[in-house]
PDB file of C-alpha atoms and ligand atoms in Angstrom:
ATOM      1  CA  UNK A  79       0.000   0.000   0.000  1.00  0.00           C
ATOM      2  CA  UNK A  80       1.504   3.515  -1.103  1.00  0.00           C
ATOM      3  CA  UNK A  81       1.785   5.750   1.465  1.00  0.00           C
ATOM      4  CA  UNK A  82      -0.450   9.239   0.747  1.00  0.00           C
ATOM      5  CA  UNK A  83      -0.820  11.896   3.522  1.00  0.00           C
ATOM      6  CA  UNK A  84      -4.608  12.251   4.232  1.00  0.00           C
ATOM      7  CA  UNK A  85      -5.700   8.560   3.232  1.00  0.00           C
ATOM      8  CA  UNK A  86      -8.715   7.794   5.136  1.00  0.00           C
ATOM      9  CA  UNK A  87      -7.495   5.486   8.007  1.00  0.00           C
ATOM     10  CA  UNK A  88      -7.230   1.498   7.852  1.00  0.00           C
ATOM     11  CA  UNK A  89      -9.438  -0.211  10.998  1.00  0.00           C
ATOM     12  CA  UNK A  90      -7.429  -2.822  13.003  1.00  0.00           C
ATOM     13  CA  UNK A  91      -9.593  -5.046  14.716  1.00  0.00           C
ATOM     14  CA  UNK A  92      -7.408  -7.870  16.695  1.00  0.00           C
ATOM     15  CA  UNK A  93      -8.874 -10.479  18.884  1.00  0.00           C
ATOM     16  CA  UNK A  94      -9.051 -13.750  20.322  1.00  0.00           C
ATOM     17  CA  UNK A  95     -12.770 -14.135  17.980  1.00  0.00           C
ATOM     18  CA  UNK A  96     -13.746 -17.655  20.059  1.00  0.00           C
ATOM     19  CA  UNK A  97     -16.130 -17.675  18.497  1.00  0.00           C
ATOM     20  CA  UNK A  98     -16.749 -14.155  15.912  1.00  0.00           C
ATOM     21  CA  UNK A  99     -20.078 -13.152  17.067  1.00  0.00           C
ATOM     22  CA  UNK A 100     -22.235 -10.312  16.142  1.00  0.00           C
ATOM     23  CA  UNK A 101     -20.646  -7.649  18.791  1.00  0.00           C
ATOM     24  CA  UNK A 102     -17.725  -7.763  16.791  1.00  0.00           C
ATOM     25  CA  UNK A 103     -19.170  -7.448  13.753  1.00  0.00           C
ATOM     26  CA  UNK A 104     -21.322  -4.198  14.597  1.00  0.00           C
ATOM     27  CA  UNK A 105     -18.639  -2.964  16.592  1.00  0.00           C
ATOM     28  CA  UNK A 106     -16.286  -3.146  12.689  1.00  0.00           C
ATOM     29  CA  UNK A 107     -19.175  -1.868  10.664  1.00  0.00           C
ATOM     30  CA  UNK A 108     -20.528   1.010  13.028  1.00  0.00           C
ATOM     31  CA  UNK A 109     -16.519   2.247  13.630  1.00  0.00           C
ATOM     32  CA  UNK A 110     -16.131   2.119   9.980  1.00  0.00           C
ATOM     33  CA  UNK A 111     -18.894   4.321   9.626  1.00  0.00           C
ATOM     34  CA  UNK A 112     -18.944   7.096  12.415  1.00  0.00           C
ATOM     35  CA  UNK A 113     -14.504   6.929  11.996  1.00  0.00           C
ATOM     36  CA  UNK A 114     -15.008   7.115   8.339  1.00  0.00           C
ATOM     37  CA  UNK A 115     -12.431   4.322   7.841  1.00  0.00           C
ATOM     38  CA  UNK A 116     -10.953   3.164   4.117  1.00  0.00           C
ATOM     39  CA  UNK A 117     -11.890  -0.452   5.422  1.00  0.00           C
ATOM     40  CA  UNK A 118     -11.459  -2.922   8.685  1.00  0.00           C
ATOM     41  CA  UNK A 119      -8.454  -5.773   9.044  1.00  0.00           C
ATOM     42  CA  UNK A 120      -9.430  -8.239  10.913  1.00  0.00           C
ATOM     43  CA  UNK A 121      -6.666 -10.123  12.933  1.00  0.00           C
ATOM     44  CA  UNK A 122      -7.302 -13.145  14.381  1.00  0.00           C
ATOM     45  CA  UNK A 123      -4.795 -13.646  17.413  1.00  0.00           C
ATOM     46  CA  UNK A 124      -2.818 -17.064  17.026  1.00  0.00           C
ATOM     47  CA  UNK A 125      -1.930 -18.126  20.632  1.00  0.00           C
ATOM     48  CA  UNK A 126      -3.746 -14.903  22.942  1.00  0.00           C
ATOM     49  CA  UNK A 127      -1.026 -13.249  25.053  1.00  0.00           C
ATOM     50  CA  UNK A 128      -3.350 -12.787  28.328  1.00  0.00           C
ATOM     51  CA  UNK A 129      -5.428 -14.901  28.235  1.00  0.00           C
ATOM     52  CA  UNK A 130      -6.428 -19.061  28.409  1.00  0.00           C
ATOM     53  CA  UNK A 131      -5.917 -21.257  25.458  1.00  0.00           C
ATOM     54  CA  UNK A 132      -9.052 -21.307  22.917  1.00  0.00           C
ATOM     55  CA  UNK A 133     -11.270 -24.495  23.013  1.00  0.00           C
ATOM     56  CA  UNK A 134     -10.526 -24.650  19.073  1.00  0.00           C
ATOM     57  CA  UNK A 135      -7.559 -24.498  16.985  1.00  0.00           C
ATOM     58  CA  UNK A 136      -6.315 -21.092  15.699  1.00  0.00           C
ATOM     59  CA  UNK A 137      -7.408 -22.504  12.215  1.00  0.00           C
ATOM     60  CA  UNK A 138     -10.543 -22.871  12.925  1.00  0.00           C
ATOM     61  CA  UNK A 139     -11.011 -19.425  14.403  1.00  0.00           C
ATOM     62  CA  UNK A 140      -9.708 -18.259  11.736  1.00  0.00           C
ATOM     63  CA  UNK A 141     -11.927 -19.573   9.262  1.00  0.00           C
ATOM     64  CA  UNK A 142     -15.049 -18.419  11.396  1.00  0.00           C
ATOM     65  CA  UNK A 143     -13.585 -15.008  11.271  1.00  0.00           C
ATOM     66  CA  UNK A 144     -13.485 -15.718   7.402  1.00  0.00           C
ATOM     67  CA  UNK A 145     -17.167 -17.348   7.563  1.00  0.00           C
ATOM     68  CA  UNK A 146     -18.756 -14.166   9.154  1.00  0.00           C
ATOM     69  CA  UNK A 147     -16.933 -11.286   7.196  1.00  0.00           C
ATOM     70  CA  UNK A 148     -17.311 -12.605   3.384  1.00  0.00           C
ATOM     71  CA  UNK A 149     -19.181 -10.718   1.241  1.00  0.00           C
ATOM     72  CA  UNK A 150     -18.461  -7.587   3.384  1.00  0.00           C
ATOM     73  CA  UNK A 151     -16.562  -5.419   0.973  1.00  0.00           C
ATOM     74  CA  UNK A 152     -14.887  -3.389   3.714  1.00  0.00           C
ATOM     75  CA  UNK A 153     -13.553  -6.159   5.552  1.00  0.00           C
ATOM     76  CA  UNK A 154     -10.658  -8.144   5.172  1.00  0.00           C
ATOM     77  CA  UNK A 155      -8.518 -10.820   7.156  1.00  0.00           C
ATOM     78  CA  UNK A 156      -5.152 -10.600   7.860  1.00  0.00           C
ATOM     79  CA  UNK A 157      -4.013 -14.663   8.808  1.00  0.00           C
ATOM     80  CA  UNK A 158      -0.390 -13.780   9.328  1.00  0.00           C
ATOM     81  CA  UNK A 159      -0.656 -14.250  13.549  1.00  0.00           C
ATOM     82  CA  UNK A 160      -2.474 -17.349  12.914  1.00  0.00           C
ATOM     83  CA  UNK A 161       0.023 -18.511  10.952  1.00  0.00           C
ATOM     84  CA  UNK A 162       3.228 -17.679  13.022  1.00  0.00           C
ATOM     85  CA  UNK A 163       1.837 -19.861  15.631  1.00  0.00           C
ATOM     86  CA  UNK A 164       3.365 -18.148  18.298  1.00  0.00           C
ATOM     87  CA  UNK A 165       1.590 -15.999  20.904  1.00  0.00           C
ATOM     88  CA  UNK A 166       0.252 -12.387  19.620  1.00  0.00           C
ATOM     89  CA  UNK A 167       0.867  -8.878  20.758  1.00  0.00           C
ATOM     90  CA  UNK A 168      -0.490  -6.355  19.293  1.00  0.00           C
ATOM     91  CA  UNK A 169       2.835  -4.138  19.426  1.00  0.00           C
ATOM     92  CA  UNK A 170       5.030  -6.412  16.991  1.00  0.00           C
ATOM     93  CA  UNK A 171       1.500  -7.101  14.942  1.00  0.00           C
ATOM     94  CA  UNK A 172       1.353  -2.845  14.403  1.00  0.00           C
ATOM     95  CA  UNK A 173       5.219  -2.969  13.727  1.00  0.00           C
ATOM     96  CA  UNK A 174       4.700  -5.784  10.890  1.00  0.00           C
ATOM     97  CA  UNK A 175       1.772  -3.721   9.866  1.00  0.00           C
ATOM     98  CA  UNK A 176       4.365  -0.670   9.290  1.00  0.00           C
ATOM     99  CA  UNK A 177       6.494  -2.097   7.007  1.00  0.00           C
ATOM    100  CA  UNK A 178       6.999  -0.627   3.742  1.00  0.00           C
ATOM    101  CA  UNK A 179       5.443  -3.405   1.870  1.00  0.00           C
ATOM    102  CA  UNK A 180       2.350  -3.319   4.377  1.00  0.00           C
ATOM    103  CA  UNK A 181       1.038  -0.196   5.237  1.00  0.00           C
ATOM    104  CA  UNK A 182       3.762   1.910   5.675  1.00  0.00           C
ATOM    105  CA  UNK A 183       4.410   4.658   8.403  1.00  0.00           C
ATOM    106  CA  UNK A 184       2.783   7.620   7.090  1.00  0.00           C
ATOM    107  CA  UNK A 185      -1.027   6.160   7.058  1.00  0.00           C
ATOM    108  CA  UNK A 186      -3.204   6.253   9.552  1.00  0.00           C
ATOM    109  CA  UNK A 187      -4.069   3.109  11.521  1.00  0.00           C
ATOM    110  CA  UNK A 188      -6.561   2.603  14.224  1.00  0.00           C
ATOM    111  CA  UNK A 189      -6.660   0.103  16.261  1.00  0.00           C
ATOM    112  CA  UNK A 190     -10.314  -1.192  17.671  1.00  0.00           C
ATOM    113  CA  UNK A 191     -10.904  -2.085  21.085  1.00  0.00           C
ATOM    114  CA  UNK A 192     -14.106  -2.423  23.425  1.00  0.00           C
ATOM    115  CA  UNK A 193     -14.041  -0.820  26.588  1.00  0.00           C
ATOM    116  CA  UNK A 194     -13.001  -3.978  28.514  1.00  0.00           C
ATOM    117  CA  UNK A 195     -10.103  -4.218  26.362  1.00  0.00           C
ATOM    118  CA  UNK A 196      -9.100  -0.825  26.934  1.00  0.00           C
ATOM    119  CA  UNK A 197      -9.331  -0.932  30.584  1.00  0.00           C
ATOM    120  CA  UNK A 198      -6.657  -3.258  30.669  1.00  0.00           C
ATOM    121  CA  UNK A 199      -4.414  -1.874  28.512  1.00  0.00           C
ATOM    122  CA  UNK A 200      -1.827  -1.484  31.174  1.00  0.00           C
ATOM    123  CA  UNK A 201      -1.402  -5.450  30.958  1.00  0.00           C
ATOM    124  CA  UNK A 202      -0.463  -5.335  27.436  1.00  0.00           C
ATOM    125  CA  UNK A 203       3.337  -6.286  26.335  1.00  0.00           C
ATOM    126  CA  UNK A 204       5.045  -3.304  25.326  1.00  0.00           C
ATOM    127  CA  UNK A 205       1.237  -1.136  25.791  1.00  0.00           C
ATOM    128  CA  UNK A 206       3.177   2.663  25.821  1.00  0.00           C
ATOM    129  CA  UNK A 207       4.419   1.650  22.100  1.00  0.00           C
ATOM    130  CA  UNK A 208       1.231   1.157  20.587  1.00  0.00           C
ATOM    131  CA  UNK A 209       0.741   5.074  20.248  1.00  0.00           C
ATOM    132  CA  UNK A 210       3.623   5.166  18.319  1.00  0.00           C
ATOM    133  CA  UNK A 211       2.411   2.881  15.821  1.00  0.00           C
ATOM    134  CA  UNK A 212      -1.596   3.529  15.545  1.00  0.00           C
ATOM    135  CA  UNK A 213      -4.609   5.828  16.927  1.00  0.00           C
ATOM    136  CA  UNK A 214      -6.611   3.660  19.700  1.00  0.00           C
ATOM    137  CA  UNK A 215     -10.438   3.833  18.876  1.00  0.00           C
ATOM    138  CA  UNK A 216     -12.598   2.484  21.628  1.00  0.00           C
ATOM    139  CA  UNK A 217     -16.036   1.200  21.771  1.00  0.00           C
ATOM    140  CA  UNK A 218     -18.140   2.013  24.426  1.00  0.00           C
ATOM    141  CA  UNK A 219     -19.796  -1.889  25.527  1.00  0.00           C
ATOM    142  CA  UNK A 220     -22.181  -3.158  27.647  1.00  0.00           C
ATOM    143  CA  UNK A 221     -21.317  -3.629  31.504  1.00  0.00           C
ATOM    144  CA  UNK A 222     -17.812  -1.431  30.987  1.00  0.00           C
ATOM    145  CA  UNK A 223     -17.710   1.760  31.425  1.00  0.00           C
ATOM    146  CA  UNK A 224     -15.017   4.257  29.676  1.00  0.00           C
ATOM    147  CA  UNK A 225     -14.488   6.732  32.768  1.00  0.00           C
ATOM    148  CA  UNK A 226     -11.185   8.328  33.214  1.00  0.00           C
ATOM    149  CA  UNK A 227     -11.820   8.275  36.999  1.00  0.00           C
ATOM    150  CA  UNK A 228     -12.244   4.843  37.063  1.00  0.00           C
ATOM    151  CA  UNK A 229      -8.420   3.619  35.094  1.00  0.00           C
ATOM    152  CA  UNK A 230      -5.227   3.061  36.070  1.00  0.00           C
ATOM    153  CA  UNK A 231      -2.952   6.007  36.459  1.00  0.00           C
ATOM    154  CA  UNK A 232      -0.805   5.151  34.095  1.00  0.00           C
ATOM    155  CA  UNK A 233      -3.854   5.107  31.127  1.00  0.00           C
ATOM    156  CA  UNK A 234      -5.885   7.657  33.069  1.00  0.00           C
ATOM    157  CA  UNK A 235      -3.004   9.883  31.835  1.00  0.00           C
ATOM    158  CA  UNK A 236      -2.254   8.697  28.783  1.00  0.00           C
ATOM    159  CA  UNK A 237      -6.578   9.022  28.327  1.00  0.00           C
ATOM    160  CA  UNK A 238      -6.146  12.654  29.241  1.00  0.00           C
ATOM    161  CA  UNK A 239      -3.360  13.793  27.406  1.00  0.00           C
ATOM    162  CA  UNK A 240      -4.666  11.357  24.010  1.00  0.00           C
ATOM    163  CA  UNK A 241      -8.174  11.911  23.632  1.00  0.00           C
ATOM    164  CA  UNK A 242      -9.511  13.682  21.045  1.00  0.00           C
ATOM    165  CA  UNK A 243     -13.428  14.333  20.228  1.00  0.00           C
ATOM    166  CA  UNK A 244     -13.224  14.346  16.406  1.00  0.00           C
ATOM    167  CA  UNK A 245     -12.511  11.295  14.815  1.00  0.00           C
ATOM    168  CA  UNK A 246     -11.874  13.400  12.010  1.00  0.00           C
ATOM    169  CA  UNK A 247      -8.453  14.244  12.671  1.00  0.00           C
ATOM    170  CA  UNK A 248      -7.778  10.790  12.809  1.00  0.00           C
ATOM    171  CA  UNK A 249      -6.375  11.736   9.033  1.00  0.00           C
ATOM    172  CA  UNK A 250      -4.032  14.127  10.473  1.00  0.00           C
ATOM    173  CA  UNK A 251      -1.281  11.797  12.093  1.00  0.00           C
ATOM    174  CA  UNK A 252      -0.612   8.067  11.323  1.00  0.00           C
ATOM    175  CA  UNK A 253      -0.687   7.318  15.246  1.00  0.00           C
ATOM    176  CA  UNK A 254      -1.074   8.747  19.188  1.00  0.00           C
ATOM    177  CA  UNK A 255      -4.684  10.086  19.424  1.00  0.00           C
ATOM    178  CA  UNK A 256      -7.785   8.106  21.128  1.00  0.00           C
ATOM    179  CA  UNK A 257     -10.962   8.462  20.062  1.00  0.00           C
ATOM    180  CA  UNK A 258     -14.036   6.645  21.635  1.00  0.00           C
ATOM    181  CA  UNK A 259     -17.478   5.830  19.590  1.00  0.00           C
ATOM    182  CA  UNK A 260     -20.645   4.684  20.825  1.00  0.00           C
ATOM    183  CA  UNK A 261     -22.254   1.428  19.008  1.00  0.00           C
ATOM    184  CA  UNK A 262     -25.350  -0.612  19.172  1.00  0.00           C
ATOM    185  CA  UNK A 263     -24.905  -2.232  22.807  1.00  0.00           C
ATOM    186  CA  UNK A 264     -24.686  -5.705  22.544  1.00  0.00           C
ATOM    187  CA  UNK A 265     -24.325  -7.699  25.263  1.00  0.00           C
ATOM    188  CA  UNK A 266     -22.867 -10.754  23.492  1.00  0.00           C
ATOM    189  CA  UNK A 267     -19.845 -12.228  24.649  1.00  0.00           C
ATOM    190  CA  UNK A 268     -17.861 -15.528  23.355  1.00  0.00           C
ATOM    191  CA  UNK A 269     -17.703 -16.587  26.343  1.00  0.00           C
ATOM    192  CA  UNK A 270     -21.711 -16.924  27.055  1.00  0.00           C
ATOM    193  CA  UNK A 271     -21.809 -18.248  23.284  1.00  0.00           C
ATOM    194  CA  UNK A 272     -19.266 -21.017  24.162  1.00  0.00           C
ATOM    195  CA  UNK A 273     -21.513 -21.749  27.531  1.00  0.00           C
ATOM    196  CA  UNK A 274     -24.368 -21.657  25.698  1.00  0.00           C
ATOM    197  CA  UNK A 275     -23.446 -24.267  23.244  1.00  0.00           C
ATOM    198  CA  UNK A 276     -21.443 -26.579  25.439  1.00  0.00           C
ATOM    199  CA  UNK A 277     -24.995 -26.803  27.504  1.00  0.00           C
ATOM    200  CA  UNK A 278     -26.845 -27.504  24.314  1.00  0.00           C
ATOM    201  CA  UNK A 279     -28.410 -24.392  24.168  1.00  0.00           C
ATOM    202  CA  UNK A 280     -29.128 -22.223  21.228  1.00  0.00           C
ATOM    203  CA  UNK A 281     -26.592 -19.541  20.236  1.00  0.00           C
ATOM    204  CA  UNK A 282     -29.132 -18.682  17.430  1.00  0.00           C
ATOM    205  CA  UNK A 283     -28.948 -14.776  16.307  1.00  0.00           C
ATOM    206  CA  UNK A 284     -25.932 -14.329  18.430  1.00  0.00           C
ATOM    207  CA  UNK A 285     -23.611 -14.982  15.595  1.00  0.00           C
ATOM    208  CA  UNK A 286     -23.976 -15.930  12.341  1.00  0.00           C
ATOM    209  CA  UNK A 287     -25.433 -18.979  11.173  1.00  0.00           C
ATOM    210  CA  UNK A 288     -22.733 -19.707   8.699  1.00  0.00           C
ATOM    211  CA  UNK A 289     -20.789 -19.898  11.668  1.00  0.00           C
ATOM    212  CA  UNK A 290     -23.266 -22.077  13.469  1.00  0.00           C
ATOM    213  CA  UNK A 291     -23.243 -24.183  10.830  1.00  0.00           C
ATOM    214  CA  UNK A 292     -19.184 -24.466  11.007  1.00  0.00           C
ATOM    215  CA  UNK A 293     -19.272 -25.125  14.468  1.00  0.00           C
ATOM    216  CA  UNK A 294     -21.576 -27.837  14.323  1.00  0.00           C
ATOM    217  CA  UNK A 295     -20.122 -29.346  11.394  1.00  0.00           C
ATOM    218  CA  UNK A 296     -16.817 -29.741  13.090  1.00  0.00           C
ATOM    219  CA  UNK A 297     -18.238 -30.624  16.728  1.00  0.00           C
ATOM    220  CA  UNK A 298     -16.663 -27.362  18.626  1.00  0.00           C
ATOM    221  CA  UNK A 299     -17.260 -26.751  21.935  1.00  0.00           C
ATOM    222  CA  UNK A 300     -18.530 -29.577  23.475  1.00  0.00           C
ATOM    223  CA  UNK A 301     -17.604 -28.814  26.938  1.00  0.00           C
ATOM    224  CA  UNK A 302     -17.171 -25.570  29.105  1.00  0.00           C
TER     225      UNK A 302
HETATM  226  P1  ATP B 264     -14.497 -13.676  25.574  1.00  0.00           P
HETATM  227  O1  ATP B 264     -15.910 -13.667  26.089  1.00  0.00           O
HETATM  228  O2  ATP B 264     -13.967 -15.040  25.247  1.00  0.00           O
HETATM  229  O3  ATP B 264     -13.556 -12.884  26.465  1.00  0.00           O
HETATM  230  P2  ATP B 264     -15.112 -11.591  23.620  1.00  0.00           P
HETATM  231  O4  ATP B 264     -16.534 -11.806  23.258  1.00  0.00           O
HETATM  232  O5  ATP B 264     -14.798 -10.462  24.564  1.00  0.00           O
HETATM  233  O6  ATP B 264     -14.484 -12.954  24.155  1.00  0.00           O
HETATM  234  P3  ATP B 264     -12.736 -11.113  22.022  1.00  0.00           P
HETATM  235  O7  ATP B 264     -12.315 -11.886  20.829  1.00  0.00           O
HETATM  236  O8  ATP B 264     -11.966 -11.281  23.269  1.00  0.00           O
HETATM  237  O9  ATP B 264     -14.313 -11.434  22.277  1.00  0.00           O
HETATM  238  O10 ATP B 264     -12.877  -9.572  21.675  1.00  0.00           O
HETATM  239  C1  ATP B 264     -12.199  -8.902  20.630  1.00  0.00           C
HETATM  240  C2  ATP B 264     -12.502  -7.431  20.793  1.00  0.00           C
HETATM  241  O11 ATP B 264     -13.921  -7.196  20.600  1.00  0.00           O
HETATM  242  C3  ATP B 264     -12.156  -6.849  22.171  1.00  0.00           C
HETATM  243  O12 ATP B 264     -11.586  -5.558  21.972  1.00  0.00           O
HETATM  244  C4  ATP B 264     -13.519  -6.755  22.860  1.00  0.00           C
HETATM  245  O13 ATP B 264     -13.537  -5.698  23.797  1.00  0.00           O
HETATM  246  C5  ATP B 264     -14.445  -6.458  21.702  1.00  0.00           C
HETATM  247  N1  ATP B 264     -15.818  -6.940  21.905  1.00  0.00           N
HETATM  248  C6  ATP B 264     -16.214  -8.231  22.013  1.00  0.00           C
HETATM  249  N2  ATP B 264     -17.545  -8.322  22.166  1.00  0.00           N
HETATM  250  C7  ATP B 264     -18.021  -7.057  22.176  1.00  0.00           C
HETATM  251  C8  ATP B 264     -19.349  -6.487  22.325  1.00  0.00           C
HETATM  252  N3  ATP B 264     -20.421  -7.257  22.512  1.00  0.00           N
HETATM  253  N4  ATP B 264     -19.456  -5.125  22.292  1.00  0.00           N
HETATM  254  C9  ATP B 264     -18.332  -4.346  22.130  1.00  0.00           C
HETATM  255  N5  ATP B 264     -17.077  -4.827  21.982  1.00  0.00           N
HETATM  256  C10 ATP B 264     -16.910  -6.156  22.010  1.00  0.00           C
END
């Protein structure tokens, strides 16, 4: 990709996606919308950095992150963490992301993050870099509030001095601001989804049925 002050920022929406479900997908399409981004690249995490292994392989996540964004013009998937089968933070992801024969330094990335993500930032490998690297764009999500008087010190600061109100000079630098956006409140989680289906319940309307479909045809999540 060339690199050409002003492009309309790229989305970068990481995760763990055990199961995608349809929070993630609103939270993409509405922050492409009210951010006015070029498009959203959606990175799958290979082995999570914080968190307990997936029930399924990082293949099969994967695909269901494939599964739910096809036909989605503004969407794409990046497989390259997947791939490197080793575990994922976001820092080195962003720095990959800045080569020359990625995205370059000069345009703006954003990475996406709901709030519960955000608040624990501080946990993150390396978290101070990331604002060298992208602009942080976090969704406001059911249950977790975005209050400055309620984070750490260290990202109560960085909150303060970072924030901006216009996601419109997002454009204006490739990295270093937050912005926050309100979406459709969903109060999905994977985890419930995972519950849900290990207990032989329905996960109907939560997430995709072409995803459904996957995960029946392939017997995931059995057990919670
Ligand atoms: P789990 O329940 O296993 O922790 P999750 O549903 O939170 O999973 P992740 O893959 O961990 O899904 O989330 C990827 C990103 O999407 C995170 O930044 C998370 O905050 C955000 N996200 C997930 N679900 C929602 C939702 N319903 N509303 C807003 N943001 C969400």
């Amino acid at each position: 990709m060339p690199e050409q002050p002003g492009e309309r920022p790229l989305g970068i929406f990481g995760g763990t996606f055990d199961p995608v479900h349809f929070g993630h997908l609103r939270l993409a399409e509405e922050a492409a919308d009210s951010l006015d981004l070029a498009g959203i690249r959606w990175i799958p995490a290979g082995q999570p950095a914080l968190r307990e292994v997936p029930r399924v392989t990082a293949g099969q996540r994967l695909e269901m992150v494939r599964l739910a964004t096809a036909g989605n013009p503004r969407f794409s998937v990046d497989a390259a963490e997947v791939e490197a089968a080793r575990p994922s933070y976001s820092v080195p992801t962003l720095e990959r992301l800045r080569q020359a024969d990625a995205c370059g330094r000069q345009r703006p990335l954003v990475l996406l993050l709901g709030a519960d993500a955000f608040n624990g930032l501080p946990k993150w490998h390396r978290w101070q870099a990331l604002f060298d690297l992208a602009h942080l764009a976090v969704a406001h999500r059911p249950g977790f509030a975005i209050d400055a008087g309620q984070l750490p010190t260290s990202l109560a600061r960085c909150y303060h001095d970072r924030f901006c109100a216009s996601p419109a000079l997002l454009t204006e630098s490739p990295a270093g601001r937050i912005v926050t956006f309100a979406m459709t409140q969903l109060a999905i989680s994977a985890t419930r989804i995972r519950a849900l289906l290990a207990s032989g319940g329905s996960a109907r309307y939560l997430l995709p049925d072409t995803v459904l479909t996957y995960i029946r045809q392939h017997g995931l999540y059995p057990e919670y």
